[in-house]
Short mmCIF file of C-alpha atoms and ligand atoms in Angstrom, two decimals:
data_model
loop_
_atom_site.label_atom_id
_atom_site.label_comp_id
_atom_site.label_asym_id
_atom_site.label_seq_id
_atom_site.Cartn_x
_atom_site.Cartn_y
_atom_site.Cartn_z
CA MET M 1071 120.90 110.48 105.65
CA LYS M 1072 117.78 108.36 104.08
CA LYS M 1073 115.64 110.21 101.63
CA LYS M 1074 112.50 111.66 103.13
CA LEU M 1075 109.29 110.24 101.92
CA ILE M 1076 106.38 112.34 101.09
CA ALA M 1077 103.02 110.60 100.33
CA GLY M 1078 99.76 112.17 99.39
CA ASN M 1079 96.63 110.29 100.73
CA TRP M 1080 93.66 111.28 98.36
CA LYS M 1081 91.17 109.53 100.74
CA MET M 1082 87.90 109.42 98.90
CA ASN M 1083 88.38 112.32 96.51
CA GLY M 1084 89.00 112.57 92.72
CA SER M 1085 87.54 111.87 89.48
CA LEU M 1086 88.93 110.87 86.13
CA ALA M 1087 89.40 114.31 85.04
CA ALA M 1088 90.56 116.08 88.41
CA ASN M 1089 93.10 113.21 88.80
CA GLU M 1090 94.52 113.78 85.25
CA THR M 1091 94.83 117.41 86.13
CA LEU M 1092 96.46 116.87 89.50
CA VAL M 1093 99.04 114.21 88.47
CA ASN M 1094 99.90 116.06 85.22
CA GLY M 1095 100.32 119.21 87.28
CA LEU M 1096 102.66 117.58 89.85
CA LEU M 1097 104.78 115.82 87.17
CA ALA M 1098 105.20 119.33 85.31
CA GLY M 1099 106.21 120.97 88.39
CA MET M 1100 108.33 118.47 90.09
CA GLY M 1101 111.32 117.75 88.17
CA VAL M 1102 113.53 114.93 89.82
CA PRO M 1103 112.92 115.34 93.63
CA ALA M 1104 115.66 114.48 95.96
CA CYS M 1105 112.92 112.66 98.10
CA GLN M 1106 110.58 109.66 97.41
CA VAL M 1107 106.92 110.85 96.72
CA ALA M 1108 104.18 108.55 96.48
CA LEU M 1109 100.26 108.96 95.73
CA CYS M 1110 97.94 106.81 97.65
CA VAL M 1111 94.82 106.79 95.44
CA PRO M 1112 91.18 105.36 95.48
CA SER M 1113 91.70 101.80 94.27
CA VAL M 1114 89.22 102.35 91.28
CA TYR M 1115 91.73 104.84 90.02
CA LEU M 1116 94.76 102.69 90.23
CA ALA M 1117 94.68 101.90 86.61
CA GLN M 1118 94.40 105.46 85.65
CA CYS M 1119 97.15 106.77 88.05
CA GLN M 1120 99.44 104.03 87.07
CA GLY M 1121 99.23 105.10 83.52
CA LEU M 1122 99.90 108.75 84.39
CA LEU M 1123 102.75 107.79 86.65
CA ALA M 1124 104.33 105.53 84.08
CA GLY M 1125 108.15 106.53 83.69
CA SER M 1126 107.95 108.96 86.48
CA THR M 1127 109.75 108.76 89.99
CA MET M 1128 106.41 109.05 91.91
CA ALA M 1129 105.35 105.73 93.35
CA LEU M 1130 101.82 104.38 93.30
CA GLY M 1131 100.05 103.53 96.58
CA ALA M 1132 96.70 102.34 97.78
CA GLN M 1133 94.67 103.27 101.08
CA ASP M 1134 93.81 99.69 102.37
CA LEU M 1135 93.87 96.07 101.53
CA SER M 1136 92.19 93.08 102.75
CA GLN M 1137 93.94 91.02 105.21
CA TYR M 1138 92.86 87.78 103.44
CA GLU M 1139 94.49 86.28 100.45
CA ILE M 1140 91.70 85.49 98.19
CA GLY M 1141 88.10 84.38 98.10
CA ALA M 1142 84.54 85.01 99.30
CA PHE M 1143 85.00 88.57 100.79
CA THR M 1144 82.57 90.88 98.67
CA GLY M 1145 83.98 94.51 98.36
CA GLU M 1146 87.27 93.62 99.67
CA ILE M 1147 90.61 93.99 97.53
CA SER M 1148 93.52 91.83 97.92
CA GLY M 1149 97.12 92.57 98.03
CA ALA M 1150 97.68 90.43 94.76
CA MET M 1151 95.28 92.75 92.95
CA LEU M 1152 97.00 95.86 94.18
CA GLN M 1153 100.26 94.53 93.09
CA GLU M 1154 99.13 93.97 89.54
CA PHE M 1155 98.84 97.67 89.29
CA GLY M 1156 102.30 98.35 90.46
CA VAL M 1157 101.33 99.57 93.88
CA ARG M 1158 104.40 99.97 96.11
CA TYR M 1159 102.86 101.56 99.23
CA CYS M 1160 99.72 100.55 101.01
CA ILE M 1161 98.44 102.71 104.08
CA VAL M 1162 96.96 100.22 106.75
CA GLY M 1163 95.40 101.25 110.02
CA HIS M 1164 94.34 104.69 109.07
CA SER M 1165 92.47 106.38 111.99
CA GLU M 1166 89.38 106.82 109.69
CA ARG M 1167 89.43 103.09 109.16
CA ARG M 1168 90.10 102.42 112.67
CA GLN M 1169 87.09 104.73 113.47
CA TYR M 1170 84.59 104.04 110.76
CA HIS M 1171 85.15 100.32 110.15
CA PHE M 1172 86.30 99.40 113.53
CA GLU M 1173 89.70 98.11 112.67
CA THR M 1174 91.46 96.80 115.50
CA ASP M 1175 95.10 96.61 116.33
CA ALA M 1176 95.27 92.85 115.63
CA LEU M 1177 93.41 93.55 112.13
CA VAL M 1178 96.02 96.42 111.41
CA ALA M 1179 98.83 94.11 112.12
CA ALA M 1180 97.42 91.34 109.92
CA LYS M 1181 96.92 93.94 107.07
CA ALA M 1182 100.61 94.90 107.31
CA GLN M 1183 101.69 91.44 107.13
CA ARG M 1184 99.45 90.73 103.90
CA ALA M 1185 100.89 93.86 102.23
CA LEU M 1186 104.49 92.70 103.00
CA ALA M 1187 103.72 89.18 101.81
CA CYS M 1188 102.80 90.82 98.47
CA GLY M 1189 105.83 92.76 98.19
CA MET M 1190 104.62 96.26 99.17
CA THR M 1191 105.44 98.55 102.01
CA PRO M 1192 102.77 98.83 104.45
CA VAL M 1193 102.45 102.55 105.69
CA VAL M 1194 101.29 101.75 109.05
CA CYS M 1195 99.39 104.58 110.83
CA VAL M 1196 99.20 105.13 114.68
CA GLY M 1197 97.85 108.02 116.56
CA GLU M 1198 95.89 109.22 119.62
CA THR M 1199 92.56 110.98 119.73
CA LEU M 1200 92.22 114.26 121.56
CA ALA M 1201 90.54 112.62 124.55
CA GLU M 1202 93.45 110.11 124.78
CA ARG M 1203 95.93 113.07 124.56
CA GLU M 1204 94.20 115.13 127.26
CA ALA M 1205 94.33 111.93 129.56
CA GLY M 1206 97.91 111.92 129.13
CA ARG M 1207 97.89 108.52 127.27
CA THR M 1208 99.32 109.45 123.96
CA GLU M 1209 102.59 107.35 124.49
CA GLU M 1210 100.49 104.30 125.84
CA VAL M 1211 98.17 104.27 122.82
CA VAL M 1212 100.80 104.68 119.95
CA LYS M 1213 103.03 102.28 121.68
CA ARG M 1214 100.13 99.67 121.83
CA GLN M 1215 99.26 100.24 118.25
CA LEU M 1216 102.65 99.85 116.99
CA ALA M 1217 103.64 96.93 119.24
CA ALA M 1218 100.80 94.98 117.38
CA VAL M 1219 102.39 95.45 114.23
CA ILE M 1220 105.81 94.55 115.56
CA HIS M 1221 104.61 91.13 117.30
CA ALA M 1222 102.84 90.19 114.01
CA ASN M 1223 105.74 91.02 111.58
CA GLY M 1224 108.82 89.91 113.51
CA HIS M 1225 112.17 90.94 111.67
CA CYS M 1226 110.15 92.18 108.71
CA ILE M 1227 109.27 95.23 110.80
CA SER M 1228 112.37 96.81 109.16
CA GLU M 1229 110.30 96.97 105.72
CA VAL M 1230 107.42 99.23 107.06
CA VAL M 1231 106.85 102.89 107.15
CA VAL M 1232 105.46 104.07 110.33
CA ALA M 1233 103.08 107.21 110.11
CA TYR M 1234 102.30 109.10 113.27
CA GLU M 1235 98.95 110.84 112.63
CA PRO M 1236 97.38 112.37 115.85
CA VAL M 1237 93.60 112.12 115.08
CA TRP M 1238 92.65 115.44 116.55
CA ALA M 1239 95.11 117.06 113.79
CA ILE M 1240 93.44 115.18 110.88
CA GLY M 1241 91.62 117.44 108.54
CA THR M 1242 91.09 120.06 111.38
CA GLY M 1243 93.57 122.37 110.27
CA LYS M 1244 95.21 121.86 113.95
CA THR M 1245 98.81 120.65 113.46
CA ALA M 1246 100.85 118.92 116.22
CA SER M 1247 103.47 121.44 117.33
CA VAL M 1248 106.94 120.26 115.92
CA GLU M 1249 107.82 119.66 119.72
CA GLN M 1250 104.64 117.37 120.16
CA ALA M 1251 105.52 115.63 116.83
CA GLN M 1252 109.11 115.04 117.43
CA GLN M 1253 108.64 113.65 120.98
CA VAL M 1254 105.98 110.87 119.77
CA HIS M 1255 108.37 110.11 116.77
CA ALA M 1256 111.22 109.64 119.31
CA VAL M 1257 109.10 107.20 121.27
CA LEU M 1258 108.27 105.37 118.20
CA ARG M 1259 111.78 105.48 117.12
CA GLN M 1260 112.92 103.84 120.56
CA GLN M 1261 110.17 101.19 120.31
CA LEU M 1262 111.56 100.22 116.81
CA GLN M 1263 115.20 100.21 117.88
CA ALA M 1264 114.04 97.81 120.72
CA ALA M 1265 112.32 95.56 118.23
CA SER M 1266 115.12 95.48 115.28
CA ASN M 1267 118.71 96.15 114.72
CA GLN M 1268 117.53 97.70 111.33
CA ALA M 1269 115.21 100.29 112.98
CA GLY M 1270 117.45 103.09 111.58
CA ARG M 1271 116.11 102.41 108.13
CA ILE M 1272 112.34 102.72 109.13
CA PRO M 1273 110.94 105.88 108.05
CA ILE M 1274 108.46 107.52 110.72
CA ILE M 1275 106.51 110.16 108.94
CA TYR M 1276 104.11 112.68 110.28
CA GLY M 1277 100.40 113.36 109.02
CA GLY M 1278 97.77 115.78 110.35
CA SER M 1279 97.04 118.97 108.55
CA MET M 1280 100.56 119.24 107.05
CA ASN M 1281 100.70 121.85 104.48
CA ALA M 1282 102.99 124.33 102.59
CA ALA M 1283 103.55 126.60 105.64
CA ASN M 1284 104.33 123.99 108.23
CA SER M 1285 106.04 121.38 106.52
CA ALA M 1286 109.73 122.49 106.45
CA ASP M 1287 109.74 122.77 110.23
CA LEU M 1288 108.24 119.54 110.88
CA LEU M 1289 110.56 118.05 108.36
CA ALA M 1290 113.50 119.49 109.96
CA GLN M 1291 112.86 117.44 113.16
CA PRO M 1292 115.48 114.75 113.61
CA ASP M 1293 112.89 111.84 113.94
CA ILE M 1294 110.42 113.11 111.06
CA ASP M 1295 111.36 111.38 107.86
CA GLY M 1296 108.41 112.47 105.80
CA GLY M 1297 104.80 113.35 105.69
CA LEU M 1298 101.57 111.77 105.04
CA VAL M 1299 99.50 114.53 103.44
CA GLY M 1300 95.55 114.51 103.16
CA GLY M 1301 93.96 117.65 101.98
CA ALA M 1302 96.95 119.63 100.77
CA ALA M 1303 97.93 116.55 98.38
CA LEU M 1304 94.87 117.58 96.50
CA LYS M 1305 96.36 120.90 95.52
CA VAL M 1306 99.22 120.96 92.96
CA ALA M 1307 100.95 124.03 94.34
CA ASP M 1308 100.72 123.03 97.96
CA PHE M 1309 101.74 119.38 97.36
CA LEU M 1310 104.73 120.66 95.33
CA SER M 1311 105.78 123.06 97.92
CA ILE M 1312 105.61 120.36 100.71
CA ILE M 1313 107.77 118.08 98.37
CA ALA M 1314 110.41 120.91 97.96
CA SER M 1315 110.62 121.37 101.77
CA ALA M 1316 111.49 117.71 102.07
CA CYS M 1317 114.37 117.69 99.26
P1 13P L 1259 94.96 116.19 106.29
O1 13P L 1259 96.39 116.44 105.89
O2 13P L 1259 93.83 116.50 105.58
O3 13P L 1259 95.01 116.61 107.94
O4 13P L 1259 94.93 114.60 106.43
C1 13P L 1259 95.80 113.75 107.20
C2 13P L 1259 95.85 112.31 106.90
O5 13P L 1259 95.08 111.92 107.40
C3 13P L 1259 96.65 111.67 105.73
O6 13P L 1259 96.59 110.20 105.91
#
C-alpha cells in the first residue's frame, strides 16, 4: 500500500513567530509518522520553514509557481527559486488561484510542467463549484481540468499528485460526504489509468474542510490517498490528529 500524503496548505496565513510555534509544535508531537507530511507555506517563509524542518521527515511545499523559467515577470517566483529552498511539492491550480487570478486549465497544465521540469511534485488541484455540482457537471468539470494536465505532461503524469477539492467545501465547513468524495476520486483514478500504466502510483488526495473529526472516514476510502488541509493545518492539535488518522 502506498503511503498516504497529508499536506497542509497555509494559504496567506502565518508570521515568523506563529510559524515557529506551529512547526515546532508539529515536530514535537509527530514522532516519525508512517505517512508523508508536507507543509505548503507562503513563499516568503520558505527559508524560515526550510530551517525549521531541517533534519525532519516533513517536506516543504509551495503554493504556486510561475509557468516561465526566468525573466521580466514582476512579482512571480520561478521553479528554480523554489528548488533552491528545498521545495518538494508545489500546489498548482488551486481553486482560489483559478477564481481570483483567472488561471485557466492550460495555465495550470503549464505550471505543472514547469514544476516537474524543476524536480518538484506538482499537487494539481481540480474541483467543481456548487453551481456546477448542482447542474450535474461535476465529472465533466474535474475531467476537463485533469485532461489539460495529462495532455501537457504525457508520461510524466505519473509524477504528479492530484488533489480533488470541491470548491463549495473549501473553508466553508461543508465537507463532501465520503461517498461524494470517493465517487469523484474513482472517476479521476479511471481517467489516470487510461492515460498511464503507472497510474497506480499517483496519489489522489482530498481537500475541503478536512478536519480531525472527518479525516479518518475520508482517508479510509479506497481511492482517497491523503488530504490537502487548509484551516485545520494551522492548528497543531488538529493537524497532528489528521496525520495520525492517515498513518
Ligand atoms: P480548508 O481545509 O480550509 O477547507 O481548505 C482546503 C483547501 O483549500 C486546501 O488547499
